[in-house]
């Protein structure tokens, strides 16, 4: 799975559509390759848009709900910073972010927005619903079956298949009906690119 396309799309959306400038990031485990890639995309995209990367707004998470809860406490209580948006490297941590913000009575997304990664089923059912980066799990399964079929048939196949991620915009980033137009435009542009 290539984390870059979907996460970059999400970050560009947060910058261009919502105008957020003060970003916080909840990282994944230190030695996790996917977590490292997601953090690099975050740094590269913010740098590209001349948005400062504040070390006080980066928290070392562990892909668990408690990391999101701890991140909010770290940003608000220890560093005394109120970010515009908290971007988490997975949905588990962003669920923790959401729970802690709501426990404090902080309005999402009006006071602080947040986003996740993975697009777990709970993301669309949360209140508010969570903007996330979708991993193509069904396509992964289909690609695996296709590979097994080809190997059984004695065909040579590429040993590596890379599938892209995609941003899904919901309420937690500030999208209500207005962002549907953005999503429709993006889908239309992607369709044109595929036809070329």
mmCIF file of C-alpha atoms in Angstrom:
data_model
loop_
_atom_site.group_PDB
_atom_site.id
_atom_site.type_symbol
_atom_site.label_atom_id
_atom_site.label_comp_id
_atom_site.label_asym_id
_atom_site.label_seq_id
_atom_site.Cartn_x
_atom_site.Cartn_y
_atom_site.Cartn_z
ATOM 1 C CA UNK A 1 0.000 0.000 0.000
ATOM 2 C CA UNK A 2 1.341 3.422 -0.946
ATOM 3 C CA UNK A 3 0.290 5.833 1.800
ATOM 4 C CA UNK A 4 1.464 8.884 -0.109
ATOM 5 C CA UNK A 5 -1.359 9.636 -2.607
ATOM 6 C CA UNK A 6 -4.202 9.496 -0.085
ATOM 7 C CA UNK A 7 -2.420 11.282 2.749
ATOM 8 C CA UNK A 8 -1.112 13.984 0.439
ATOM 9 C CA UNK A 9 -4.635 14.459 -0.926
ATOM 10 C CA UNK A 10 -5.942 14.788 2.640
ATOM 11 C CA UNK A 11 -3.264 17.317 3.620
ATOM 12 C CA UNK A 12 -3.797 19.383 0.460
ATOM 13 C CA UNK A 13 -7.511 19.404 1.218
ATOM 14 C CA UNK A 14 -6.894 20.625 4.778
ATOM 15 C CA UNK A 15 -4.606 23.384 3.481
ATOM 16 C CA UNK A 16 -6.403 24.462 0.308
ATOM 17 C CA UNK A 17 -10.071 23.942 1.180
ATOM 18 C CA UNK A 18 -10.117 24.640 4.916
ATOM 19 C CA UNK A 19 -7.119 26.965 5.174
ATOM 20 C CA UNK A 20 -5.577 25.233 8.201
ATOM 21 C CA UNK A 21 -2.051 26.392 9.062
ATOM 22 C CA UNK A 22 -1.361 25.077 12.558
ATOM 23 C CA UNK A 23 -0.954 21.310 12.133
ATOM 24 C CA UNK A 24 -0.360 18.669 14.790
ATOM 25 C CA UNK A 25 0.650 15.100 13.929
ATOM 26 C CA UNK A 26 0.281 11.877 15.912
ATOM 27 C CA UNK A 27 2.942 9.488 14.605
ATOM 28 C CA UNK A 28 2.877 5.704 14.502
ATOM 29 C CA UNK A 29 5.442 3.342 16.074
ATOM 30 C CA UNK A 30 9.059 4.423 15.586
ATOM 31 C CA UNK A 31 10.237 1.324 13.672
ATOM 32 C CA UNK A 32 7.113 0.893 11.529
ATOM 33 C CA UNK A 33 7.753 1.470 7.806
ATOM 34 C CA UNK A 34 4.208 2.654 7.037
ATOM 35 C CA UNK A 35 4.272 5.058 9.986
ATOM 36 C CA UNK A 36 7.593 6.476 8.783
ATOM 37 C CA UNK A 37 6.234 6.950 5.253
ATOM 38 C CA UNK A 38 3.135 8.760 6.541
ATOM 39 C CA UNK A 39 5.214 11.103 8.704
ATOM 40 C CA UNK A 40 7.492 11.868 5.744
ATOM 41 C CA UNK A 41 4.486 12.727 3.544
ATOM 42 C CA UNK A 42 3.259 15.047 6.312
ATOM 43 C CA UNK A 43 6.625 16.827 6.541
ATOM 44 C CA UNK A 44 7.085 17.064 2.762
ATOM 45 C CA UNK A 45 3.607 18.473 2.126
ATOM 46 C CA UNK A 46 3.761 21.090 4.884
ATOM 47 C CA UNK A 47 7.233 22.143 3.747
ATOM 48 C CA UNK A 48 5.983 22.483 0.179
ATOM 49 C CA UNK A 49 3.330 24.949 1.402
ATOM 50 C CA UNK A 50 5.695 26.855 3.728
ATOM 51 C CA UNK A 51 3.776 25.700 6.791
ATOM 52 C CA UNK A 52 6.044 25.477 9.839
ATOM 53 C CA UNK A 53 6.540 22.013 11.318
ATOM 54 C CA UNK A 54 6.331 22.634 15.052
ATOM 55 C CA UNK A 55 8.167 19.950 17.061
ATOM 56 C CA UNK A 56 5.829 20.709 19.960
ATOM 57 C CA UNK A 57 2.934 19.554 17.765
ATOM 58 C CA UNK A 58 4.359 16.111 16.961
ATOM 59 C CA UNK A 59 3.496 13.214 19.256
ATOM 60 C CA UNK A 60 5.018 9.684 19.163
ATOM 61 C CA UNK A 61 1.972 7.409 18.961
ATOM 62 C CA UNK A 62 1.619 3.627 18.913
ATOM 63 C CA UNK A 63 -1.397 3.010 16.618
ATOM 64 C CA UNK A 64 -3.723 2.639 19.649
ATOM 65 C CA UNK A 65 -6.609 4.765 20.980
ATOM 66 C CA UNK A 66 -4.628 5.746 24.082
ATOM 67 C CA UNK A 67 -2.009 7.436 21.893
ATOM 68 C CA UNK A 68 -4.650 9.823 20.556
ATOM 69 C CA UNK A 69 -5.873 10.622 24.037
ATOM 70 C CA UNK A 70 -2.308 11.208 25.239
ATOM 71 C CA UNK A 71 -1.535 13.376 22.208
ATOM 72 C CA UNK A 72 -4.379 15.784 22.989
ATOM 73 C CA UNK A 73 -3.213 16.020 26.604
ATOM 74 C CA UNK A 74 0.344 16.652 25.393
ATOM 75 C CA UNK A 75 -0.612 19.407 22.934
ATOM 76 C CA UNK A 76 -3.148 21.182 25.147
ATOM 77 C CA UNK A 77 -1.936 20.598 28.706
ATOM 78 C CA UNK A 78 1.834 20.267 28.399
ATOM 79 C CA UNK A 79 2.574 22.493 25.398
ATOM 80 C CA UNK A 80 -0.478 24.789 25.789
ATOM 81 C CA UNK A 81 -1.020 24.906 22.022
ATOM 82 C CA UNK A 82 -4.403 24.755 20.304
ATOM 83 C CA UNK A 83 -3.789 23.379 16.783
ATOM 84 C CA UNK A 84 -6.152 23.973 13.874
ATOM 85 C CA UNK A 85 -6.099 20.271 12.998
ATOM 86 C CA UNK A 86 -4.671 17.046 14.413
ATOM 87 C CA UNK A 87 -3.618 14.513 11.760
ATOM 88 C CA UNK A 88 -3.204 10.962 13.073
ATOM 89 C CA UNK A 89 -1.278 8.174 11.346
ATOM 90 C CA UNK A 90 -4.167 5.739 11.892
ATOM 91 C CA UNK A 91 -7.855 5.692 12.809
ATOM 92 C CA UNK A 92 -7.332 4.105 16.208
ATOM 93 C CA UNK A 93 -5.373 7.119 17.381
ATOM 94 C CA UNK A 94 -7.799 9.592 15.833
ATOM 95 C CA UNK A 95 -10.646 7.909 17.737
ATOM 96 C CA UNK A 96 -8.665 8.670 20.905
ATOM 97 C CA UNK A 97 -8.180 12.260 19.738
ATOM 98 C CA UNK A 98 -11.915 12.604 19.163
ATOM 99 C CA UNK A 99 -12.851 11.087 22.528
ATOM 100 C CA UNK A 100 -10.487 13.393 24.425
ATOM 101 C CA UNK A 101 -11.554 16.531 22.547
ATOM 102 C CA UNK A 102 -15.206 15.706 23.225
ATOM 103 C CA UNK A 103 -14.482 14.940 26.889
ATOM 104 C CA UNK A 104 -13.072 18.460 27.173
ATOM 105 C CA UNK A 105 -16.056 20.019 25.423
ATOM 106 C CA UNK A 106 -13.967 21.104 22.427
ATOM 107 C CA UNK A 107 -16.131 21.444 19.335
ATOM 108 C CA UNK A 108 -15.045 19.327 16.359
ATOM 109 C CA UNK A 109 -14.274 20.654 13.760
ATOM 110 C CA UNK A 110 -15.038 24.251 14.748
ATOM 111 C CA UNK A 111 -12.346 24.560 17.423
ATOM 112 C CA UNK A 112 -10.065 21.692 16.385
ATOM 113 C CA UNK A 113 -10.443 19.480 13.319
ATOM 114 C CA UNK A 114 -8.875 16.034 13.027
ATOM 115 C CA UNK A 115 -8.260 13.246 10.521
ATOM 116 C CA UNK A 116 -7.156 9.613 10.540
ATOM 117 C CA UNK A 117 -5.767 6.932 8.277
ATOM 118 C CA UNK A 118 -7.185 3.483 7.308
ATOM 119 C CA UNK A 119 -10.876 4.468 7.015
ATOM 120 C CA UNK A 120 -12.099 1.838 9.451
ATOM 121 C CA UNK A 121 -15.854 1.253 9.389
ATOM 122 C CA UNK A 122 -16.162 3.090 12.723
ATOM 123 C CA UNK A 123 -14.902 6.278 11.040
ATOM 124 C CA UNK A 124 -18.089 6.813 9.055
ATOM 125 C CA UNK A 125 -20.332 5.988 12.018
ATOM 126 C CA UNK A 126 -18.628 8.227 14.581
ATOM 127 C CA UNK A 127 -20.221 11.477 15.647
ATOM 128 C CA UNK A 128 -18.893 13.566 14.046
ATOM 129 C CA UNK A 129 -17.896 11.227 11.220
ATOM 130 C CA UNK A 130 -14.119 11.006 10.750
ATOM 131 C CA UNK A 131 -12.229 12.127 7.658
ATOM 132 C CA UNK A 132 -9.700 9.444 6.869
ATOM 133 C CA UNK A 133 -7.426 7.955 4.223
ATOM 134 C CA UNK A 134 -8.887 4.758 2.779
ATOM 135 C CA UNK A 135 -6.697 1.725 2.214
ATOM 136 C CA UNK A 136 -7.852 -0.434 -0.725
ATOM 137 C CA UNK A 137 -8.449 -3.611 1.282
ATOM 138 C CA UNK A 138 -10.832 -5.223 -1.218
ATOM 139 C CA UNK A 139 -8.378 -4.542 -4.046
ATOM 140 C CA UNK A 140 -5.612 -6.063 -1.911
ATOM 141 C CA UNK A 141 -7.616 -9.253 -1.508
ATOM 142 C CA UNK A 142 -8.488 -9.371 -5.220
ATOM 143 C CA UNK A 143 -4.842 -8.805 -6.204
ATOM 144 C CA UNK A 144 -3.739 -11.602 -3.868
ATOM 145 C CA UNK A 145 -6.251 -14.066 -5.362
ATOM 146 C CA UNK A 146 -5.230 -13.065 -8.895
ATOM 147 C CA UNK A 147 -1.576 -13.635 -7.999
ATOM 148 C CA UNK A 148 -2.290 -17.069 -6.497
ATOM 149 C CA UNK A 149 -4.348 -18.068 -9.560
ATOM 150 C CA UNK A 150 -1.534 -17.006 -11.885
ATOM 151 C CA UNK A 151 1.104 -18.857 -9.871
ATOM 152 C CA UNK A 152 -0.999 -22.025 -9.826
ATOM 153 C CA UNK A 153 -1.350 -21.718 -13.612
ATOM 154 C CA UNK A 154 2.429 -21.423 -13.886
ATOM 155 C CA UNK A 155 2.402 -17.822 -15.113
ATOM 156 C CA UNK A 156 5.091 -15.356 -14.173
ATOM 157 C CA UNK A 157 3.850 -12.417 -12.159
ATOM 158 C CA UNK A 158 5.375 -9.299 -10.659
ATOM 159 C CA UNK A 159 6.402 -10.026 -7.087
ATOM 160 C CA UNK A 160 5.193 -6.614 -5.937
ATOM 161 C CA UNK A 161 1.825 -4.970 -6.541
ATOM 162 C CA UNK A 162 1.441 -1.435 -5.221
ATOM 163 C CA UNK A 163 -2.048 -0.097 -4.530
ATOM 164 C CA UNK A 164 -2.852 3.553 -3.793
ATOM 165 C CA UNK A 165 -4.769 5.139 -0.945
ATOM 166 C CA UNK A 166 -7.517 7.762 -1.224
ATOM 167 C CA UNK A 167 -8.760 10.541 1.047
ATOM 168 C CA UNK A 168 -12.346 10.397 2.290
ATOM 169 C CA UNK A 169 -13.695 13.719 3.564
ATOM 170 C CA UNK A 170 -16.254 13.769 6.374
ATOM 171 C CA UNK A 171 -17.284 16.018 9.240
ATOM 172 C CA UNK A 172 -14.177 15.873 11.463
ATOM 173 C CA UNK A 173 -12.082 17.906 9.002
ATOM 174 C CA UNK A 174 -14.819 20.481 8.529
ATOM 175 C CA UNK A 175 -16.620 18.887 5.585
ATOM 176 C CA UNK A 176 -20.348 18.845 5.536
ATOM 177 C CA UNK A 177 -22.125 19.409 2.211
ATOM 178 C CA UNK A 178 -19.569 21.900 0.855
ATOM 179 C CA UNK A 179 -16.825 19.312 0.439
ATOM 180 C CA UNK A 180 -18.973 16.993 -1.648
ATOM 181 C CA UNK A 181 -18.321 19.363 -4.552
ATOM 182 C CA UNK A 182 -14.580 19.047 -3.922
ATOM 183 C CA UNK A 183 -14.841 15.234 -3.812
ATOM 184 C CA UNK A 184 -16.916 15.157 -7.008
ATOM 185 C CA UNK A 185 -14.424 17.427 -8.786
ATOM 186 C CA UNK A 186 -11.513 15.286 -7.599
ATOM 187 C CA UNK A 187 -13.234 12.079 -8.749
ATOM 188 C CA UNK A 188 -13.985 13.663 -12.139
ATOM 189 C CA UNK A 189 -10.360 14.762 -12.576
ATOM 190 C CA UNK A 190 -9.101 11.298 -11.596
ATOM 191 C CA UNK A 191 -11.473 9.756 -14.141
ATOM 192 C CA UNK A 192 -10.076 11.992 -16.866
ATOM 193 C CA UNK A 193 -6.519 11.055 -15.913
ATOM 194 C CA UNK A 194 -7.356 7.331 -16.156
ATOM 195 C CA UNK A 195 -8.889 7.822 -19.635
ATOM 196 C CA UNK A 196 -5.759 9.534 -21.024
#
